[in-house]
Amino acid sequence: MKTRSLIAIGFALFHLCMIGCGALPWPLGAGRSGTRLVKIYGVWSGTAGDYAFYANIGETAIARITSINETGQSSSYDIGRTTSEVDLRLNSMLDMISGVDDADSRSRALAAYELGVNAHAQTVMVQFYRYRIPSMAAYTNGARPGLDEFYQAQFVRESR
Amino acid sequence: MTTAASLAQPITANRLGHIGSVARKFFLTPECAGSLAYLRIGLGVFLVVKSVILAGSLLQFYGMRGITQWSVSEAILDPSVIRLSWIAHWLQPIGIDDDQTVFLVFGVQALAAVGLIIGWQTRLMALLAWLSHFALENSAAVTSYGADQMAHVFLFYCVIMPVGHSVSVDSWRRKTPYPATVATRVVRRLIQFHLCIIYISSGLSKAFREQWWSGDAVWRLILEARFLRGFADVSWLASLPWLVAGVSWMILFLEIGYPVFVWPHRTRNWWLAAVIVMHLATGVMMGLVLFAWVMIVANVAAFAPRREVEGAP
């Protein structure tokens, strides 16, 4: 067998082990086992990730951004509410919110962006909602889905 | 006198020899890289489509002061991984600012995607596509999702595999066809095993959740698709919970059964078709079109019919 083939076999076995560790997910490089180099290989090669796609279908989140300008006029828009690729990605960001610290961090980022692109905005309000879904039985008995606000923050532009 | 032990020895040796020859044939039969072109072209198309879709929101997603500022996204990254702030820092001395860095890396990704599709300088293009995609997605980590994760996984294979050996400018310029190699066979088997691990892992992680057994998971997906994404109103399914639960079980069966049923010739094409339909359905219903595309491309590249040098299972 050629050396190249042997290298390919060795690499494949190592890579396969890494995929298995990632899928489990084995805490490589977390101080308990594995080494830093192995962890780096896992992250760069994509083998460190697990594949629990949509294992838990929770309540998805959306955000409402409201801008108020110098004259007190307000305008608002929602993010994470359409099938567009852009909204899907924003949805992904909002779905990861767990706890007040996360919500604080995301709302600051969204408000900073809005204040940056909207020069007239003096105040920006960020509201996060979760989409409440009743069970099939509850739905049959009349319960309907809806949006529940779970976080709200207001940001004011500082005068220079 | 013949003893049981002396009889068992040659039988065991024969059986081991047979297993060894089957394994050798399965893993080490030299193979042409034909079907790998699907992976290269499919991922190139993925990057081009994604680039076109996100081109209008480039700084919104990837800019230092975008919706997810670098400081927010990069805070959750492994310290070793490449990110836009590093590249901006490297380019700063030659007068390229943060926003220009985003445009530059995005341009490299788009160029590399076209290079992958046509198969020109394939290895270099795969390397550039993999690195630029990784840097961009790391700096917008909080908005990336499964499609990006899987694209990163399979772009890495494009870097290490001979994906430019067929249906490419590289192979056309070479005149003589690339030879079949054991290495190609080994790495394609690797992708196949990787897909098996992906599906069984995904299936088992769902199977541990009660909502996938009761059908509640599928019900939630349907209502989310209706309310958030304007999907057709199929809420009447609430009166047919057995049907929703049946769809849910079918997804579990498809994913968990993948490593078993995708190998035998008799079930392979059926299983692949069912998995592709599953991805298309979730793609349309949940808007996960790019994710569906990446998974379909990987399945086709890994298990599509191919030309063998010798017969293979």
Short mmCIF file of C-alpha atoms in Angstrom, two decimals:
data_model
loop_
_atom_site.label_atom_id
_atom_site.label_comp_id
_atom_site.label_asym_id
_atom_site.label_seq_id
_atom_site.Cartn_x
_atom_site.Cartn_y
_atom_site.Cartn_z
CA MET A 1 0.00 0.00 0.00
CA LYS A 2 1.24 3.47 -0.85
CA THR A 3 2.32 5.85 1.90
CA ARG A 4 -0.35 8.30 0.73
CA SER A 5 -3.05 5.71 1.27
CA LEU A 6 -1.77 4.93 4.75
CA ILE A 7 -1.77 8.62 5.61
CA ALA A 8 -5.34 8.90 4.32
CA ILE A 9 -6.43 5.93 6.46
CA GLY A 10 -4.72 7.33 9.58
CA PHE A 11 -6.23 10.75 9.03
CA ALA A 12 -9.70 9.28 8.40
CA LEU A 13 -9.58 7.28 11.64
CA PHE A 14 -8.50 10.32 13.65
CA HIS A 15 -11.09 12.55 12.00
CA LEU A 16 -13.82 9.97 12.61
CA CYS A 17 -12.90 9.81 16.31
CA MET A 18 -13.16 13.59 16.44
CA ILE A 19 -16.60 13.50 14.79
CA GLY A 20 -17.72 10.93 17.37
CA CYS A 21 -16.39 13.05 20.24
CA GLY A 22 -18.14 16.12 18.85
CA ALA A 23 -21.44 14.31 18.43
CA LEU A 24 -21.47 12.91 21.96
CA PRO A 25 -20.48 15.79 22.86
CA TRP A 26 -17.18 14.94 24.54
CA PRO A 27 -15.66 17.95 26.36
CA LEU A 28 -12.39 18.05 24.43
CA GLY A 29 -9.91 20.60 25.72
CA ALA A 30 -12.23 21.56 28.55
CA GLY A 31 -9.66 20.68 31.15
CA ARG A 32 -11.18 17.29 31.92
CA SER A 33 -9.84 15.45 28.91
CA GLY A 34 -8.24 15.96 25.57
CA THR A 35 -5.68 18.55 24.71
CA ARG A 36 -5.80 22.07 23.46
CA LEU A 37 -4.46 21.08 20.03
CA VAL A 38 -7.17 18.48 19.57
CA LYS A 39 -9.80 21.05 20.53
CA ILE A 40 -8.37 23.51 17.99
CA TYR A 41 -8.46 20.83 15.30
CA GLY A 42 -12.08 20.08 16.20
CA VAL A 43 -13.15 23.71 15.94
CA TRP A 44 -11.30 24.41 12.68
CA SER A 45 -12.38 21.19 10.98
CA GLY A 46 -15.98 21.49 12.15
CA THR A 47 -15.86 18.15 13.97
CA ALA A 48 -16.27 19.75 17.41
CA GLY A 49 -19.93 20.60 16.84
CA ASP A 50 -22.85 18.43 17.88
CA TYR A 51 -25.81 17.74 15.64
CA ALA A 52 -28.81 18.12 17.91
CA PHE A 53 -30.63 20.14 15.26
CA TYR A 54 -34.14 21.05 16.40
CA ALA A 55 -34.07 18.49 19.19
CA ASN A 56 -35.95 20.88 21.42
CA ILE A 57 -38.61 22.97 19.73
CA GLY A 58 -39.07 25.78 22.20
CA GLU A 59 -40.84 29.09 21.95
CA THR A 60 -39.22 31.11 19.21
CA ALA A 61 -38.45 34.77 19.88
CA ILE A 62 -38.85 37.94 17.85
CA ALA A 63 -37.84 41.53 18.52
CA ARG A 64 -39.64 44.83 18.02
CA ILE A 65 -37.50 47.92 17.57
CA THR A 66 -39.19 51.29 18.12
CA SER A 67 -37.37 54.53 17.29
CA ILE A 68 -38.51 57.93 18.52
CA ASN A 69 -37.08 61.00 16.80
CA GLU A 70 -36.53 64.62 17.95
CA THR A 71 -40.16 65.60 17.30
CA GLY A 72 -41.55 62.65 19.22
CA GLN A 73 -42.64 60.68 16.15
CA SER A 74 -42.15 56.97 16.49
CA SER A 75 -41.73 54.14 14.04
CA SER A 76 -41.27 50.47 14.71
CA TYR A 77 -40.47 47.26 12.93
CA ASP A 78 -40.18 43.59 13.87
CA ILE A 79 -37.24 41.33 13.24
CA GLY A 80 -37.29 37.56 13.00
CA ARG A 81 -40.78 37.27 11.54
CA THR A 82 -40.37 36.29 7.88
CA THR A 83 -38.87 33.46 5.85
CA SER A 84 -36.09 35.66 4.53
CA GLU A 85 -32.55 34.47 5.15
CA VAL A 86 -31.85 37.75 6.95
CA ASP A 87 -34.75 37.23 9.36
CA LEU A 88 -33.85 33.58 9.88
CA ARG A 89 -30.42 34.64 11.08
CA LEU A 90 -31.83 37.32 13.36
CA ASN A 91 -34.30 34.74 14.66
CA SER A 92 -31.40 32.44 15.42
CA MET A 93 -29.81 35.21 17.51
CA LEU A 94 -33.03 35.90 19.41
CA ASP A 95 -33.78 32.21 20.04
CA MET A 96 -30.47 31.88 21.87
CA ILE A 97 -31.49 34.42 24.50
CA SER A 98 -31.57 32.73 27.89
CA GLY A 99 -31.72 34.94 30.90
CA VAL A 100 -31.52 38.65 31.56
CA ASP A 101 -27.80 38.99 30.79
CA ASP A 102 -28.30 37.62 27.28
CA ALA A 103 -31.31 39.84 26.72
CA ASP A 104 -29.36 42.88 27.98
CA SER A 105 -26.47 42.12 25.65
CA ARG A 106 -28.69 41.53 22.58
CA SER A 107 -30.85 44.59 23.24
CA ARG A 108 -27.79 46.81 23.61
CA ALA A 109 -26.42 45.49 20.31
CA LEU A 110 -29.72 46.05 18.50
CA ALA A 111 -30.18 49.55 19.96
CA ALA A 112 -26.60 50.55 19.16
CA TYR A 113 -27.10 49.42 15.57
CA GLU A 114 -30.40 51.32 15.27
CA LEU A 115 -28.93 54.50 16.73
CA GLY A 116 -25.99 54.12 14.33
CA VAL A 117 -28.06 53.75 11.14
CA ASN A 118 -30.95 56.05 12.12
CA ALA A 119 -29.44 59.49 12.76
CA HIS A 120 -32.81 60.99 13.77
CA ALA A 121 -33.53 58.42 16.44
CA GLN A 122 -33.16 59.92 19.91
CA THR A 123 -34.67 57.03 21.83
CA VAL A 124 -34.76 53.38 20.88
CA MET A 125 -36.97 50.87 22.60
CA VAL A 126 -36.19 47.17 22.23
CA GLN A 127 -38.86 44.61 23.10
CA PHE A 128 -38.42 40.85 22.98
CA TYR A 129 -41.39 38.53 22.58
CA ARG A 130 -41.78 34.80 22.73
CA TYR A 131 -44.28 33.01 20.56
CA ARG A 132 -46.54 30.99 22.84
CA ILE A 133 -47.86 27.79 21.27
CA PRO A 134 -50.66 25.79 22.90
CA SER A 135 -50.60 22.00 22.77
CA MET A 136 -52.79 20.24 20.19
CA ALA A 137 -55.35 19.37 22.87
CA ALA A 138 -55.45 22.94 24.18
CA TYR A 139 -55.76 24.26 20.63
CA THR A 140 -58.74 22.01 19.99
CA ASN A 141 -60.30 23.44 23.18
CA GLY A 142 -59.95 26.99 21.91
CA ALA A 143 -56.49 28.15 23.05
CA ARG A 144 -54.63 30.14 20.42
CA PRO A 145 -50.98 31.06 19.90
CA GLY A 146 -49.78 34.54 20.71
CA LEU A 147 -46.85 36.77 21.54
CA ASP A 148 -45.77 37.30 25.15
CA GLU A 149 -43.36 40.13 25.90
CA PHE A 150 -40.53 38.97 28.13
CA TYR A 151 -38.09 41.85 28.00
CA GLN A 152 -38.09 45.56 27.32
CA ALA A 153 -35.33 48.15 27.42
CA GLN A 154 -35.06 51.76 26.38
CA PHE A 155 -31.91 53.50 25.18
CA VAL A 156 -31.45 57.27 24.83
CA ARG A 157 -28.88 58.90 22.58
CA GLU A 158 -26.35 60.86 24.62
CA SER A 159 -25.97 64.47 23.58
CA ARG A 160 -22.40 65.36 22.64
CA MET B 1 -7.87 -38.14 14.61
CA THR B 2 -9.49 -34.84 13.81
CA THR B 3 -10.38 -32.74 16.85
CA ALA B 4 -12.93 -29.96 17.04
CA ALA B 5 -10.16 -27.47 17.71
CA SER B 6 -8.21 -28.39 14.59
CA LEU B 7 -11.40 -28.11 12.48
CA ALA B 8 -12.33 -24.74 13.98
CA GLN B 9 -8.96 -23.21 13.17
CA PRO B 10 -9.19 -23.20 9.36
CA ILE B 11 -12.89 -22.23 9.48
CA THR B 12 -12.08 -19.21 11.68
CA ALA B 13 -9.09 -18.34 9.52
CA ASN B 14 -11.23 -18.57 6.36
CA ARG B 15 -13.95 -16.45 7.89
CA LEU B 16 -11.46 -13.83 9.07
CA GLY B 17 -9.88 -13.89 5.65
CA HIS B 18 -13.26 -13.34 4.06
CA ILE B 19 -14.11 -10.45 6.42
CA GLY B 20 -10.69 -8.97 5.71
CA SER B 21 -11.20 -9.12 1.96
CA VAL B 22 -14.68 -7.57 2.21
CA ALA B 23 -13.32 -4.79 4.43
CA ARG B 24 -10.40 -4.22 2.04
CA LYS B 25 -12.81 -3.99 -0.87
CA PHE B 26 -15.11 -1.67 1.07
CA PHE B 27 -12.45 0.74 2.27
CA LEU B 28 -9.53 0.38 -0.09
CA THR B 29 -10.85 -0.12 -3.64
CA PRO B 30 -9.30 2.67 -5.74
CA GLU B 31 -11.99 5.08 -6.76
CA CYS B 32 -12.42 8.04 -9.11
CA ALA B 33 -13.43 11.34 -7.55
CA GLY B 34 -16.45 11.81 -9.85
CA SER B 35 -19.25 12.17 -7.29
CA LEU B 36 -17.18 14.58 -5.21
CA ALA B 37 -17.78 17.19 -7.91
CA TYR B 38 -21.37 17.39 -6.59
CA LEU B 39 -20.02 18.51 -3.23
CA ARG B 40 -17.71 21.13 -4.76
CA ILE B 41 -20.33 22.58 -7.11
CA GLY B 42 -23.15 22.37 -4.55
CA LEU B 43 -21.16 24.20 -1.89
CA GLY B 44 -20.05 26.77 -4.46
CA VAL B 45 -23.69 27.40 -5.35
CA PHE B 46 -24.53 27.62 -1.62
CA LEU B 47 -21.90 30.33 -1.11
CA VAL B 48 -22.95 32.28 -4.21
CA VAL B 49 -26.65 32.22 -3.26
CA LYS B 50 -25.87 33.15 0.34
CA SER B 51 -23.61 35.98 -0.87
CA VAL B 52 -26.35 37.34 -3.14
CA ILE B 53 -28.96 37.16 -0.36
CA LEU B 54 -26.78 38.79 2.28
CA ALA B 55 -24.98 41.30 0.03
CA GLY B 56 -27.51 44.01 0.89
CA SER B 57 -27.13 43.41 4.63
CA LEU B 58 -23.40 42.88 4.71
CA LEU B 59 -22.40 45.46 7.31
CA GLN B 60 -25.59 44.80 9.23
CA PHE B 61 -24.47 41.21 9.83
CA TYR B 62 -20.71 41.22 9.57
CA GLY B 63 -19.71 44.85 10.25
CA MET B 64 -17.87 45.80 13.40
CA ARG B 65 -20.82 48.02 14.33
CA GLY B 66 -23.46 45.73 12.82
CA ILE B 67 -26.44 44.20 14.53
CA THR B 68 -24.10 41.80 16.26
CA GLN B 69 -21.00 43.83 16.93
CA TRP B 70 -17.76 41.91 16.69
CA SER B 71 -17.25 42.32 20.42
CA VAL B 72 -20.56 40.50 21.07
CA SER B 73 -20.09 37.65 18.60
CA GLU B 74 -16.38 37.13 19.10
CA ALA B 75 -16.79 36.95 22.88
CA ILE B 76 -18.27 33.46 22.57
CA LEU B 77 -15.61 32.09 20.19
CA ASP B 78 -12.79 29.68 20.87
CA PRO B 79 -9.68 31.89 21.16
CA SER B 80 -7.95 29.99 18.35
CA VAL B 81 -10.38 30.62 15.51
CA ILE B 82 -9.95 33.15 12.75
CA ARG B 83 -12.24 36.21 12.87
CA LEU B 84 -12.75 39.46 11.02
CA SER B 85 -11.18 41.59 13.77
CA TRP B 86 -7.88 39.73 13.29
CA ILE B 87 -7.94 40.25 9.53
CA ALA B 88 -8.85 43.93 10.01
CA HIS B 89 -5.92 44.25 12.42
CA TRP B 90 -3.55 42.67 9.87
CA LEU B 91 -4.82 44.92 7.06
CA GLN B 92 -4.84 48.14 9.08
CA PRO B 93 -1.19 49.02 8.30
CA ILE B 94 -1.97 49.13 4.56
CA GLY B 95 -4.89 51.50 5.04
CA ILE B 96 -7.80 49.06 4.91
CA ASP B 97 -10.40 49.85 7.57
CA ASP B 98 -12.92 47.59 9.31
CA ASP B 99 -15.74 47.99 6.80
CA GLN B 100 -13.40 47.51 3.84
CA THR B 101 -12.12 44.33 5.50
CA VAL B 102 -15.67 42.95 5.55
CA PHE B 103 -16.14 43.75 1.85
CA LEU B 104 -12.73 42.24 1.02
CA VAL B 105 -13.32 38.95 2.87
CA PHE B 106 -16.84 38.75 1.44
CA GLY B 107 -15.41 39.35 -2.05
CA VAL B 108 -12.83 36.60 -1.55
CA GLN B 109 -15.61 34.23 -0.47
CA ALA B 110 -17.69 35.06 -3.56
CA LEU B 111 -14.68 34.68 -5.87
CA ALA B 112 -13.71 31.38 -4.25
CA ALA B 113 -17.31 30.18 -4.62
CA VAL B 114 -17.21 30.82 -8.36
CA GLY B 115 -13.80 29.12 -8.50
CA LEU B 116 -15.30 26.08 -6.77
CA ILE B 117 -18.25 25.92 -9.16
CA ILE B 118 -16.07 25.94 -12.27
CA GLY B 119 -13.29 23.94 -10.65
CA TRP B 120 -10.48 26.36 -11.37
CA GLN B 121 -7.45 26.13 -9.02
CA THR B 122 -9.79 24.01 -6.98
CA ARG B 123 -7.62 23.31 -3.94
CA LEU B 124 -6.72 26.99 -3.50
CA MET B 125 -10.32 28.08 -4.04
CA ALA B 126 -11.56 25.52 -1.51
CA LEU B 127 -9.01 26.80 1.01
CA LEU B 128 -10.05 30.43 0.45
CA ALA B 129 -13.75 29.57 0.58
CA TRP B 130 -13.30 27.61 3.81
CA LEU B 131 -11.21 30.32 5.53
CA SER B 132 -13.31 33.31 4.41
CA HIS B 133 -16.57 31.56 5.29
CA PHE B 134 -15.17 30.58 8.69
CA ALA B 135 -13.95 34.12 9.45
CA LEU B 136 -17.26 35.70 8.41
CA GLU B 137 -19.42 33.27 10.34
CA ASN B 138 -17.26 33.48 13.45
CA SER B 139 -17.64 37.24 13.55
CA ALA B 140 -21.39 36.88 13.23
CA ALA B 141 -21.54 33.75 15.36
CA VAL B 142 -24.72 34.67 17.21
CA THR B 143 -26.66 34.88 13.94
CA SER B 144 -25.24 31.82 12.21
CA TYR B 145 -27.17 28.55 12.24
CA GLY B 146 -27.08 24.94 11.05
CA ALA B 147 -26.52 25.78 7.38
CA ASP B 148 -23.30 27.60 8.22
CA GLN B 149 -22.15 24.86 10.56
CA MET B 150 -22.69 22.15 7.96
CA ALA B 151 -21.18 24.26 5.16
CA HIS B 152 -18.05 24.67 7.29
CA VAL B 153 -17.89 20.91 7.87
CA PHE B 154 -18.17 20.09 4.16
CA LEU B 155 -15.95 22.95 2.94
CA PHE B 156 -13.22 21.40 5.08
CA TYR B 157 -13.68 18.19 3.08
CA CYS B 158 -13.33 20.21 -0.13
CA VAL B 159 -9.93 21.38 1.11
CA ILE B 160 -8.63 17.88 1.82
CA MET B 161 -10.40 15.89 -0.90
CA PRO B 162 -9.72 15.78 -4.63
CA VAL B 163 -13.01 17.53 -5.42
CA GLY B 164 -11.61 19.13 -8.57
CA HIS B 165 -10.77 15.88 -10.33
CA SER B 166 -13.88 15.85 -12.50
CA VAL B 167 -16.33 18.29 -14.12
CA SER B 168 -13.79 21.07 -13.62
CA VAL B 169 -11.53 23.44 -15.50
CA ASP B 170 -8.61 21.76 -13.74
CA SER B 171 -9.49 18.33 -15.15
CA TRP B 172 -10.19 19.79 -18.60
CA ARG B 173 -6.77 21.49 -18.71
CA ARG B 174 -5.03 18.31 -17.60
CA LYS B 175 -6.24 16.42 -20.72
CA THR B 176 -5.71 12.98 -19.18
CA PRO B 177 -8.16 11.89 -16.49
CA TYR B 178 -7.04 11.78 -12.87
CA PRO B 179 -6.30 8.24 -11.70
CA ALA B 180 -8.50 6.37 -9.27
CA THR B 181 -6.94 6.28 -5.81
CA VAL B 182 -7.36 4.54 -2.47
CA ALA B 183 -7.17 7.93 -0.73
CA THR B 184 -10.27 9.12 -2.58
CA ARG B 185 -12.13 6.01 -1.48
CA VAL B 186 -11.07 6.44 2.13
CA VAL B 187 -12.10 10.08 2.40
CA ARG B 188 -15.41 9.49 0.65
CA ARG B 189 -16.13 6.71 3.14
CA LEU B 190 -15.28 9.28 5.80
CA ILE B 191 -18.00 11.64 4.53
CA GLN B 192 -20.45 8.73 4.44
CA PHE B 193 -19.69 7.82 8.07
CA HIS B 194 -19.85 11.47 9.02
CA LEU B 195 -23.36 11.73 7.56
CA CYS B 196 -24.38 8.58 9.43
CA ILE B 197 -23.14 10.11 12.70
CA ILE B 198 -24.91 13.40 11.93
CA TYR B 199 -28.26 11.71 11.34
CA ILE B 200 -28.16 9.22 14.17
CA SER B 201 -26.97 11.89 16.56
CA SER B 202 -29.71 14.25 15.41
CA GLY B 203 -32.32 11.48 15.60
CA LEU B 204 -31.30 10.26 19.05
CA SER B 205 -31.18 13.77 20.48
CA LYS B 206 -34.79 14.16 19.32
CA ALA B 207 -35.77 10.73 20.62
CA PHE B 208 -34.82 11.78 24.15
CA ARG B 209 -37.45 14.52 24.03
CA GLU B 210 -41.04 13.67 24.85
CA GLN B 211 -42.29 16.31 22.38
CA TRP B 212 -41.02 14.23 19.45
CA TRP B 213 -42.95 11.15 20.62
CA SER B 214 -46.19 13.03 21.26
CA GLY B 215 -45.95 14.92 17.98
CA ASP B 216 -45.85 18.22 19.84
CA ALA B 217 -42.51 19.12 18.19
CA VAL B 218 -43.97 18.87 14.69
CA TRP B 219 -47.11 20.70 15.83
CA ARG B 220 -44.97 23.56 17.16
CA LEU B 221 -42.99 23.74 13.92
CA ILE B 222 -46.23 23.89 11.93
CA LEU B 223 -47.70 26.70 14.03
CA GLU B 224 -44.43 28.64 14.02
CA ALA B 225 -44.28 28.34 10.26
CA ARG B 226 -47.88 29.58 10.05
CA PHE B 227 -47.58 32.52 12.42
CA LEU B 228 -44.04 33.73 11.82
CA ARG B 229 -43.47 32.76 8.23
CA GLY B 230 -46.93 32.90 6.66
CA PHE B 231 -47.08 29.18 5.90
CA ALA B 232 -50.43 27.66 4.89
CA ASP B 233 -52.95 27.23 7.72
CA VAL B 234 -52.92 23.57 8.65
CA SER B 235 -54.01 24.04 12.25
CA TRP B 236 -56.90 21.63 11.57
CA LEU B 237 -54.23 18.98 12.17
CA ALA B 238 -54.85 19.57 15.90
CA SER B 239 -57.93 17.38 15.52
CA LEU B 240 -55.77 14.60 14.06
CA PRO B 241 -53.01 14.24 16.67
CA TRP B 242 -52.21 10.69 15.51
CA LEU B 243 -51.25 12.06 12.08
CA VAL B 244 -48.93 14.71 13.55
CA ALA B 245 -47.39 12.11 15.86
CA GLY B 246 -46.98 9.80 12.84
CA VAL B 247 -45.02 12.46 10.93
CA SER B 248 -42.88 13.01 14.01
CA TRP B 249 -42.12 9.29 14.37
CA MET B 250 -41.31 9.10 10.68
CA ILE B 251 -38.67 11.82 11.10
CA LEU B 252 -37.21 9.91 14.05
CA PHE B 253 -37.23 6.67 12.06
CA LEU B 254 -35.62 8.31 9.03
CA GLU B 255 -32.81 9.87 11.05
CA ILE B 256 -32.09 7.00 13.42
CA GLY B 257 -32.45 4.44 10.63
CA TYR B 258 -30.13 6.31 8.28
CA PRO B 259 -26.90 4.48 9.27
CA VAL B 260 -28.67 1.14 8.79
CA PHE B 261 -30.68 1.66 5.62
CA VAL B 262 -28.42 3.92 3.59
CA TRP B 263 -25.81 1.20 3.03
CA PRO B 264 -27.68 -1.73 1.41
CA HIS B 265 -28.25 -1.20 -2.32
CA ARG B 266 -31.86 -2.31 -1.94
CA THR B 267 -32.80 0.49 0.48
CA ARG B 268 -30.22 3.17 -0.30
CA ASN B 269 -32.06 5.10 -3.00
CA TRP B 270 -35.37 4.96 -1.13
CA TRP B 271 -33.74 6.22 2.04
CA LEU B 272 -31.89 8.99 0.23
CA ALA B 273 -35.10 10.05 -1.52
CA ALA B 274 -36.98 10.11 1.79
CA VAL B 275 -34.25 12.13 3.49
CA ILE B 276 -34.20 14.59 0.59
CA VAL B 277 -37.99 14.97 0.80
CA MET B 278 -37.66 15.58 4.56
CA HIS B 279 -35.07 18.32 3.96
CA LEU B 280 -37.15 19.89 1.18
CA ALA B 281 -40.23 19.91 3.41
CA THR B 282 -38.44 21.55 6.33
CA GLY B 283 -36.71 23.89 3.88
CA VAL B 284 -39.99 25.12 2.45
CA MET B 285 -41.96 25.14 5.70
CA MET B 286 -39.38 26.69 8.00
CA GLY B 287 -37.47 28.72 5.42
CA LEU B 288 -34.37 26.58 5.95
CA VAL B 289 -33.68 26.37 2.24
CA LEU B 290 -29.91 26.82 2.49
CA PHE B 291 -29.64 24.21 5.23
CA ALA B 292 -31.69 21.80 3.15
CA TRP B 293 -29.49 22.49 0.14
CA VAL B 294 -26.23 21.75 2.00
CA MET B 295 -27.57 18.48 3.42
CA ILE B 296 -28.98 17.33 0.08
CA VAL B 297 -25.69 18.12 -1.68
CA ALA B 298 -23.72 16.19 0.95
CA ASN B 299 -26.02 13.17 0.69
CA VAL B 300 -25.83 13.10 -3.09
CA ALA B 301 -22.04 13.52 -3.11
CA ALA B 302 -21.57 10.78 -0.53
CA PHE B 303 -24.01 8.16 -1.76
CA ALA B 304 -24.71 8.93 -5.43
CA PRO B 305 -23.97 6.11 -7.90
CA ARG B 306 -20.33 6.27 -9.02
CA ARG B 307 -17.83 4.73 -11.37
CA GLU B 308 -15.69 2.06 -9.72
CA VAL B 309 -12.36 0.72 -10.78
CA GLU B 310 -13.27 -2.60 -9.30
CA GLY B 311 -16.64 -3.74 -8.06
CA ALA B 312 -17.51 -2.45 -4.64
CA PRO B 313 -20.32 -2.83 -2.15
#
